[in-house]
Coordinates of C-alpha atoms in Angstrom, one line a residue:
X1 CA 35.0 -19.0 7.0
X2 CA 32.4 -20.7 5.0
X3 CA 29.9 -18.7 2.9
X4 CA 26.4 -20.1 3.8
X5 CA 23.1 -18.9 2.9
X6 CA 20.1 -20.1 4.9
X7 CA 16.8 -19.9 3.1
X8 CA 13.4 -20.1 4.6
X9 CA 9.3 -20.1 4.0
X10 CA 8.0 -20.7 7.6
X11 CA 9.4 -21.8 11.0
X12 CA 10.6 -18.4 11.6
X13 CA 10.9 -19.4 15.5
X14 CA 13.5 -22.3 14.4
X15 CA 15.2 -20.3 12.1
X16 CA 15.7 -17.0 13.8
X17 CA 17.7 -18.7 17.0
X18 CA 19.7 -21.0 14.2
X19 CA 20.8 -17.8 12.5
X20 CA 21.5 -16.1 15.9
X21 CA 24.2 -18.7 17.2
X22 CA 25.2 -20.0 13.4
X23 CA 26.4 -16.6 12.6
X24 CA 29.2 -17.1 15.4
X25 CA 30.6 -20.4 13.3
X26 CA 29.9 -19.0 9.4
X27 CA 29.6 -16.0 6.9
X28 CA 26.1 -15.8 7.0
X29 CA 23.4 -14.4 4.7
X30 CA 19.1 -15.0 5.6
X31 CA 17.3 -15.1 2.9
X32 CA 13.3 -14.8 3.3
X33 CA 10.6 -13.9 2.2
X34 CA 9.1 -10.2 2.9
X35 CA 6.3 -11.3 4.7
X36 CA 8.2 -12.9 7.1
X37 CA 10.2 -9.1 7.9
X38 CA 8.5 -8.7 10.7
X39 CA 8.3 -11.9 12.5
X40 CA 12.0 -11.4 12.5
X41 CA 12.4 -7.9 13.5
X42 CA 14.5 -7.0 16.3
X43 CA 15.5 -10.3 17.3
X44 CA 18.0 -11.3 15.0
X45 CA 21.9 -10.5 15.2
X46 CA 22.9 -7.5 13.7
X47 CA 26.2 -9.6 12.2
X48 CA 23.3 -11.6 10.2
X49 CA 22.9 -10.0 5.8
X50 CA 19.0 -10.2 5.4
X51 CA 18.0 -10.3 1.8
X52 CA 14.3 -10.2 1.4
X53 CA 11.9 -11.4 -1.9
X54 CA 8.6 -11.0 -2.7
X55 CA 6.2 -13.9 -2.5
X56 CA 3.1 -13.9 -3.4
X57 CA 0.2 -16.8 -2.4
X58 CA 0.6 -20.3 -3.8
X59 CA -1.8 -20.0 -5.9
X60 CA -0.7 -16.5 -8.0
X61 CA 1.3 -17.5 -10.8
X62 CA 3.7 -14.5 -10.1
X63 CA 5.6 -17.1 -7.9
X64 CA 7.2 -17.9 -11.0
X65 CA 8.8 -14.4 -10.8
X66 CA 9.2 -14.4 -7.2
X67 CA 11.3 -17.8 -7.4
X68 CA 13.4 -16.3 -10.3
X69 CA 14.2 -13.4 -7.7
X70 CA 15.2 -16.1 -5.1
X71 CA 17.3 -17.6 -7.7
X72 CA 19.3 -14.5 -8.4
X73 CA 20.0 -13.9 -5.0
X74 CA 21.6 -17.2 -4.4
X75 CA 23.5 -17.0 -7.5
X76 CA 24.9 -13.3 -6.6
X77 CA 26.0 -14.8 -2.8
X78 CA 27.6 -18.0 -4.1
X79 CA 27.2 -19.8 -1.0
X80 CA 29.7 -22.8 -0.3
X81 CA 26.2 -24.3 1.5
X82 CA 22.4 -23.6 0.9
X83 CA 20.4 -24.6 3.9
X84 CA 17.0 -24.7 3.5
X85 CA 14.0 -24.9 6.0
X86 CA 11.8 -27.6 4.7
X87 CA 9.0 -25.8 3.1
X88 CA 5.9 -27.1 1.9
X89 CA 5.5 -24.6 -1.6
X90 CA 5.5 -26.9 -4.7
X91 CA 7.4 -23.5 -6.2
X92 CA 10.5 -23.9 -4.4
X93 CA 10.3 -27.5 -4.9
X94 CA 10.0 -27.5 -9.1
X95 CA 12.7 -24.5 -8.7
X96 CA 14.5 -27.2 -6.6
X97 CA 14.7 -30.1 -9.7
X98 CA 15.1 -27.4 -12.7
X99 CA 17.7 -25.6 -11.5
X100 CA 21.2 -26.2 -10.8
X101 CA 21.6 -25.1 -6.9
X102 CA 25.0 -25.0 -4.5
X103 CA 25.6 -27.4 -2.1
X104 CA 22.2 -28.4 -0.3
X105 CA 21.4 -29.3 3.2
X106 CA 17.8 -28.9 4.1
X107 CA 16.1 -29.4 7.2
X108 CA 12.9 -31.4 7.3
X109 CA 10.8 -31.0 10.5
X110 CA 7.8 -33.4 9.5
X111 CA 8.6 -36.0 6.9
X112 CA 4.7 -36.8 6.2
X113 CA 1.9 -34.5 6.9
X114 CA 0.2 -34.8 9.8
X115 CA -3.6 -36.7 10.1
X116 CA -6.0 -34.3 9.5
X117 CA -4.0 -31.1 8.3
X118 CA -6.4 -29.3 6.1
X119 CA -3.5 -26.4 5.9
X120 CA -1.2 -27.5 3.9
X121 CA -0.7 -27.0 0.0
X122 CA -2.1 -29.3 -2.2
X123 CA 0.5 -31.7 -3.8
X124 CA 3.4 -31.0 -1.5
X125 CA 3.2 -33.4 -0.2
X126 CA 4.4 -35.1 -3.2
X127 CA 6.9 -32.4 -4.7
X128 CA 8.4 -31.6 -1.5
X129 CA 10.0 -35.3 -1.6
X130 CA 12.5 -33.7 -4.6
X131 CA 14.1 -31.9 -1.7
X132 CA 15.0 -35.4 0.4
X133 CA 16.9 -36.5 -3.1
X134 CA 18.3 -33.1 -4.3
X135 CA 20.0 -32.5 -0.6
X136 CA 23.2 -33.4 -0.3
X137 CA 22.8 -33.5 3.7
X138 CA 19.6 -33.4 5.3
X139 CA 18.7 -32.4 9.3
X140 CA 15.6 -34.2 11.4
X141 CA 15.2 -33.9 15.0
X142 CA 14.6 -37.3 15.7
X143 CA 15.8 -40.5 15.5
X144 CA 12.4 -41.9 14.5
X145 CA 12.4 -39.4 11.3
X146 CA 15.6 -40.4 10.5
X147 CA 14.6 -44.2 10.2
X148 CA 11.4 -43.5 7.9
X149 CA 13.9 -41.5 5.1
X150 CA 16.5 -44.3 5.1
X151 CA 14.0 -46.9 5.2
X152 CA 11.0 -45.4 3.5
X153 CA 12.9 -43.2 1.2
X154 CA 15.9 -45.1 0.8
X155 CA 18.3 -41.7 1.5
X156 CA 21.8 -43.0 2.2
X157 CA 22.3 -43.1 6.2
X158 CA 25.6 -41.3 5.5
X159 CA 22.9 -37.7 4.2
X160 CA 20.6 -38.0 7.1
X161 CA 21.9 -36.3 10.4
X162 CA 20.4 -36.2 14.0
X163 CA 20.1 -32.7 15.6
X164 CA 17.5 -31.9 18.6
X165 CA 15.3 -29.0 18.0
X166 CA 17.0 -26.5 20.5
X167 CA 15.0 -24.7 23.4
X168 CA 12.4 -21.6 22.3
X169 CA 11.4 -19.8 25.8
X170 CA 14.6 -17.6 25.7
X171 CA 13.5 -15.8 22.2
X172 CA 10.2 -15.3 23.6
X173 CA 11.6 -14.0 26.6
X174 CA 13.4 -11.7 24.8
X175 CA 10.1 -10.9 22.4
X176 CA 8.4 -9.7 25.7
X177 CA 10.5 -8.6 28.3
X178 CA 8.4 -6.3 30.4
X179 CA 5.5 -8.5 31.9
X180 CA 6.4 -11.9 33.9
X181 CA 3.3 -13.1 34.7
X182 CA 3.3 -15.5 38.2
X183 CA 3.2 -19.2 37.6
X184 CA -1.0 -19.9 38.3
X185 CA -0.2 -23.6 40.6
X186 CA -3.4 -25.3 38.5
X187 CA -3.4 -24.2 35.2
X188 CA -3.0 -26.1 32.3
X189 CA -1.6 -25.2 28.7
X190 CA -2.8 -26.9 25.0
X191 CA -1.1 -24.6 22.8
X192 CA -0.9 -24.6 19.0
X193 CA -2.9 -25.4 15.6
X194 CA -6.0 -27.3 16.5
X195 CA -6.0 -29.8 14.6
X196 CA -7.3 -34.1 15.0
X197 CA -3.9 -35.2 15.3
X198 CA -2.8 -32.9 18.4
X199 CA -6.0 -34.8 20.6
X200 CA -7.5 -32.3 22.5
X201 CA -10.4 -34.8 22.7
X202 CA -8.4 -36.9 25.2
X203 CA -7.2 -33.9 27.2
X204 CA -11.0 -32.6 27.4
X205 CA -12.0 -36.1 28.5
X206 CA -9.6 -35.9 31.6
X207 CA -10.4 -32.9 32.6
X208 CA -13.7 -33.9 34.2
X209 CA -11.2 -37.1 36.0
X210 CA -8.8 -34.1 36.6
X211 CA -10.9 -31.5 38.4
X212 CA -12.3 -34.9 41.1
X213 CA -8.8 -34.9 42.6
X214 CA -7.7 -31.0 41.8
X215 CA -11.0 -28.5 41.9
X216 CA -8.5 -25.6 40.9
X217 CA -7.8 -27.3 37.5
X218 CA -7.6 -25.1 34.6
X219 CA -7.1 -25.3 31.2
X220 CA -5.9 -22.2 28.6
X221 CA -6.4 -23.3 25.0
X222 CA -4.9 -21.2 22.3
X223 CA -4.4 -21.7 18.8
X224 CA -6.1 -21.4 15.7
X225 CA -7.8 -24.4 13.3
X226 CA -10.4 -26.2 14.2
X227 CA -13.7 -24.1 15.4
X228 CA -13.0 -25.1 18.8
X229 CA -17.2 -25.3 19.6
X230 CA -17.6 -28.7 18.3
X231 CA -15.4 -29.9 21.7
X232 CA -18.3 -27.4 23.5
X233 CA -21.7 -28.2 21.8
X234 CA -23.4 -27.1 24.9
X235 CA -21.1 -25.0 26.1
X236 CA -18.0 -24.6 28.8
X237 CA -17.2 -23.5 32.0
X238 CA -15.3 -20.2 31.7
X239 CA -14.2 -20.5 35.2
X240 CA -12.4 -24.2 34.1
X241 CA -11.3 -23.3 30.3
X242 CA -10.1 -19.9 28.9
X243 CA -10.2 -20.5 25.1
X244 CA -8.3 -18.2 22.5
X245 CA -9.7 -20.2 19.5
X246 CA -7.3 -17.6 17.1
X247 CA -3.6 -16.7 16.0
X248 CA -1.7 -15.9 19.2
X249 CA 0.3 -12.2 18.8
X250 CA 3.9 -13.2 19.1
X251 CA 4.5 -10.7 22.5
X252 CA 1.7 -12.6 24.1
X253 CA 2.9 -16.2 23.6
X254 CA 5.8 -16.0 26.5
X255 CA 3.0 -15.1 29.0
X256 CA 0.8 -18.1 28.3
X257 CA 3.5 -20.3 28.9
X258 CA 4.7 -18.3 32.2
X259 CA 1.1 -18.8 33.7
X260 CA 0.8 -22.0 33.4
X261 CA 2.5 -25.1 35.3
X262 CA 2.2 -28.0 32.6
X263 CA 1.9 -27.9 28.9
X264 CA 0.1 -30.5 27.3
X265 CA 0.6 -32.4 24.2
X266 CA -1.9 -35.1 24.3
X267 CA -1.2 -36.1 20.7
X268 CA -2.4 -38.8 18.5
X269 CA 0.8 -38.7 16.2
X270 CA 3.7 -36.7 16.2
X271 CA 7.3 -36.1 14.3
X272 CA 8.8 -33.0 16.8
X273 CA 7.3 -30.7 18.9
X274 CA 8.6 -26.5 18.8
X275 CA 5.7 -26.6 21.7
X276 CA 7.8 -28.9 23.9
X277 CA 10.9 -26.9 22.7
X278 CA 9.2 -23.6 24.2
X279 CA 8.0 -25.2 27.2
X280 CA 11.2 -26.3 28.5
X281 CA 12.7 -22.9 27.6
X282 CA 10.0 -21.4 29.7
X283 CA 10.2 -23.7 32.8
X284 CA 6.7 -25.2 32.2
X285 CA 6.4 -29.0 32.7
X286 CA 5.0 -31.4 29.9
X287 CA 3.5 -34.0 29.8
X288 CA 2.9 -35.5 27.0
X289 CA 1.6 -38.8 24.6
X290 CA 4.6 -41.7 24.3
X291 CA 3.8 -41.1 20.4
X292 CA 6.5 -40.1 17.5
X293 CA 9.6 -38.4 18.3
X294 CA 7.6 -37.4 21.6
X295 CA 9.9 -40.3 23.2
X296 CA 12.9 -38.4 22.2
X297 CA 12.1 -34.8 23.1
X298 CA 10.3 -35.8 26.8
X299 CA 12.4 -37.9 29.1
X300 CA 10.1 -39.4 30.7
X301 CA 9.9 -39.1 34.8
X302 CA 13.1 -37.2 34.4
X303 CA 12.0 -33.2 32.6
X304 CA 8.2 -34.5 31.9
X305 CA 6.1 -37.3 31.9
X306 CA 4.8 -39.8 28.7
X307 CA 1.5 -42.0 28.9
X308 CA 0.1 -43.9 26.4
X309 CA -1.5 -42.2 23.5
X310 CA -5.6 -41.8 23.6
X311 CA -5.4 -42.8 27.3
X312 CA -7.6 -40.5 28.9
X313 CA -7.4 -42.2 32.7
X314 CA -3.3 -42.1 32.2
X315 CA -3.5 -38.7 30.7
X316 CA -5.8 -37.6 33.5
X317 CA -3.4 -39.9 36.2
X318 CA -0.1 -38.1 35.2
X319 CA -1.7 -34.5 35.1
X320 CA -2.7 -35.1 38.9
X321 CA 0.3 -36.9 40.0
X322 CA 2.5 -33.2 38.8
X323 CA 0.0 -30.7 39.4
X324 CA -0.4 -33.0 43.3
X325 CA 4.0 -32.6 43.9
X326 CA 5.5 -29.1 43.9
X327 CA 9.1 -30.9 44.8
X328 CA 8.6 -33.4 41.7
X329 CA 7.4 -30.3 39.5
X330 CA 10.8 -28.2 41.1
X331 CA 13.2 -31.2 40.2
X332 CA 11.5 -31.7 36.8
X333 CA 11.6 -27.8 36.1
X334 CA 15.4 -27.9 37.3
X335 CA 16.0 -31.1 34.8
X336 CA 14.1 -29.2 31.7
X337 CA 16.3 -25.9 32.3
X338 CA 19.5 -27.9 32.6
X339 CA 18.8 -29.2 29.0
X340 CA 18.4 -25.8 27.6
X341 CA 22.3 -25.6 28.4
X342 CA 22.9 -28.9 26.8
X343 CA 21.2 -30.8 23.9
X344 CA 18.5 -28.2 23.4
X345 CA 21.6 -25.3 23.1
X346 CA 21.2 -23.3 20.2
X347 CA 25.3 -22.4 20.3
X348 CA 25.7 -26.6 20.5
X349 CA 23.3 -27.0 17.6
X350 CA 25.1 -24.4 15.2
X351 CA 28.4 -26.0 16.2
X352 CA 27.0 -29.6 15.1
X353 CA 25.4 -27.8 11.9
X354 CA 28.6 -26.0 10.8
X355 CA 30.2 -29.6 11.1
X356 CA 27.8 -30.7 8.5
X357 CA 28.6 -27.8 6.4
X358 CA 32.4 -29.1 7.1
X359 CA 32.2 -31.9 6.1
X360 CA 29.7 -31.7 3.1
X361 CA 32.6 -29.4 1.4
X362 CA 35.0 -31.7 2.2
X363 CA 33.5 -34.5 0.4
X364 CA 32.5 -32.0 -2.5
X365 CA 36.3 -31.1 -2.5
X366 CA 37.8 -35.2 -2.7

């Protein structure tokens, strides 16, 4: 059985349900940092090894230490692969090009940063790219992200593999099991980092065009980033928007997502979407902007609904034309569920992944 060590920063969602089906196909040890402990308690396999390190902030220079640590972990495993969640810490990444590392596949989720991200570290952008050359195999989840590295970044086609990110509702099903909140007919969901690129302008612009055909409409935001009272300068309509402008606690995530019928993404750019991944998980519709890898998560009139991006009458025009059709919603719903059993399959996306591990020790081997 291969030996594989899976290393991450952040994406504990992505990585958690990757561990919990790989483990089935590999010898697998997590390695992570202590901070992310508890994230990760109680919902990963028992079969799983967890080694944890300390990690201090970016900026303490006892990351030096910390990334020694790291490296003595991986060297005492001796992994046949070392997968890697793309992470944006320029001390993995100068740990990356100075040190001589097993077999590397690492996932990238984003391949730039997104407009208007204020929250990532400065210059990661830029280090980060050692990880598209040091890989020997990388992982996006779309098509789209594939063409910018083999194009942009001249990676070899042959390093640069396909797979979907797989469905999120069932771990935050599991996560909080004892309230199922009933699905509110009206109620709309913008869920994540607020931030200019996910355009919660447009939705907020539709609303108004919303609420002429569909009085009921509501809209939950949640999420932290931007102070959310620039969108309000003279105030909202509590009736029409609850607003959780913060961090949402993980056991309360499910029940925003089983409240509501549609989840929006009116995004201005996009690579992937974990929100889309949750939704369908959860049975909540999407609809969403025809923008990124958007295209390839969303098929359109079939699980969810795409409309131009910055379109605020075809944002507001598909909103109405779900929230207006319970038997289009129940066949959509029907079609997003079916997926989680299919492309969006954790168990199918460890089986594809372990291929890559095949096949990467193959060529190491000839």
């Amino acid at each position: 059985m291969i030996k594989v060590a899976l290393l991450h920063f952040a994406f504990e969602d992505y990585t958690i349900e990757l561990a919990n089906s790989l483990v089935k196909y590999v010898d697998l040890t997590l390695i992570h940092p202590e901070k992310t402990s508890d994230f990760c308690s109680n919902v990963l396999d028992s079969k799983i090894r967890i080694i944890n390190f300390q990690k201090p902030r970016i900026r303490d220079p006892r990351n030096l230490l910390s990334m020694s640590s790291m490296m003595r972990i991986i060297k005492d495993i001796q992994p046949d692969i070392l997968h890697v969640q793309e992470t944006n810490d320029p001390w993995y990444d100068w740990t990356l090009l100075l040190n001589k590392m097993p077999p590397l596949v690492t996932t990238i989720h984003d391949v730039f940063r997104h407009p208007g991200d204020n929250m990532s570290v400065v210059g990661s952008e830029y280090t980060r790219r050692i990880s598209f050359y040091r890989s020997q195999q990388l992982i996006v989840h779309t098509h789209q992200l594939r063409k910018i590295l083999i194009e942009q970044f001249r990676i070899p086609q042959d390093r640069v593999n396909v797979l979907p990110h797989g469905e999120l509702g069932s771990l935050y099903q599991r996560r909080d099991s004892q309230s199922i909140s009933s699905r509110e007919p009206y109620t709309l969901l913008f869920f994540g980092r607020i931030l200019p690129y996910k355009g919660l302008k447009y939705l907020l612009e539709a609303m108004p065009l919303i609420a002429e055909s569909i009085p009921e409409v509501k809209l939950i935001i949640a999420g932290k980033g931007e102070n959310i009272k620039q969108y309000f300068p003279n105030g909202c309509d509590e009736k029409r928007y609850e607003i959780i402008n913060d961090f949402i606690p993980l056991e309360k995530v499910g029940n925003l997502f089983q409240r509501s019928t549609i989840t929006v993404l009116p995004y201005i750019e996009a690579s992937q979407s974990g929100v889309a991944a949750l939704s369908y998980g959860m049975g909540t519709l999407v609809v969403a902007s025809d923008v990124g890898g958007l295209s390839e998560i969303v098929q359109h009139k079939k699980d969810g609904l795409l409309v131009p991006p910055c379109d605020t009458r075809a944002l507001a025009d598909a909103i109405i034309s779900l929230l207006s059709d319970r038997y289009l919603q129940q066949q959509m719903q029907t079609a997003a569920l079916a997926r989680c059993q299919q492309d969006l399959n954790w168990s199918n996306i460890a089986a594809q992944t372990a291929q890559i591990y095949q096949r990467e020790i193959m060529q190491k081997r000839n």
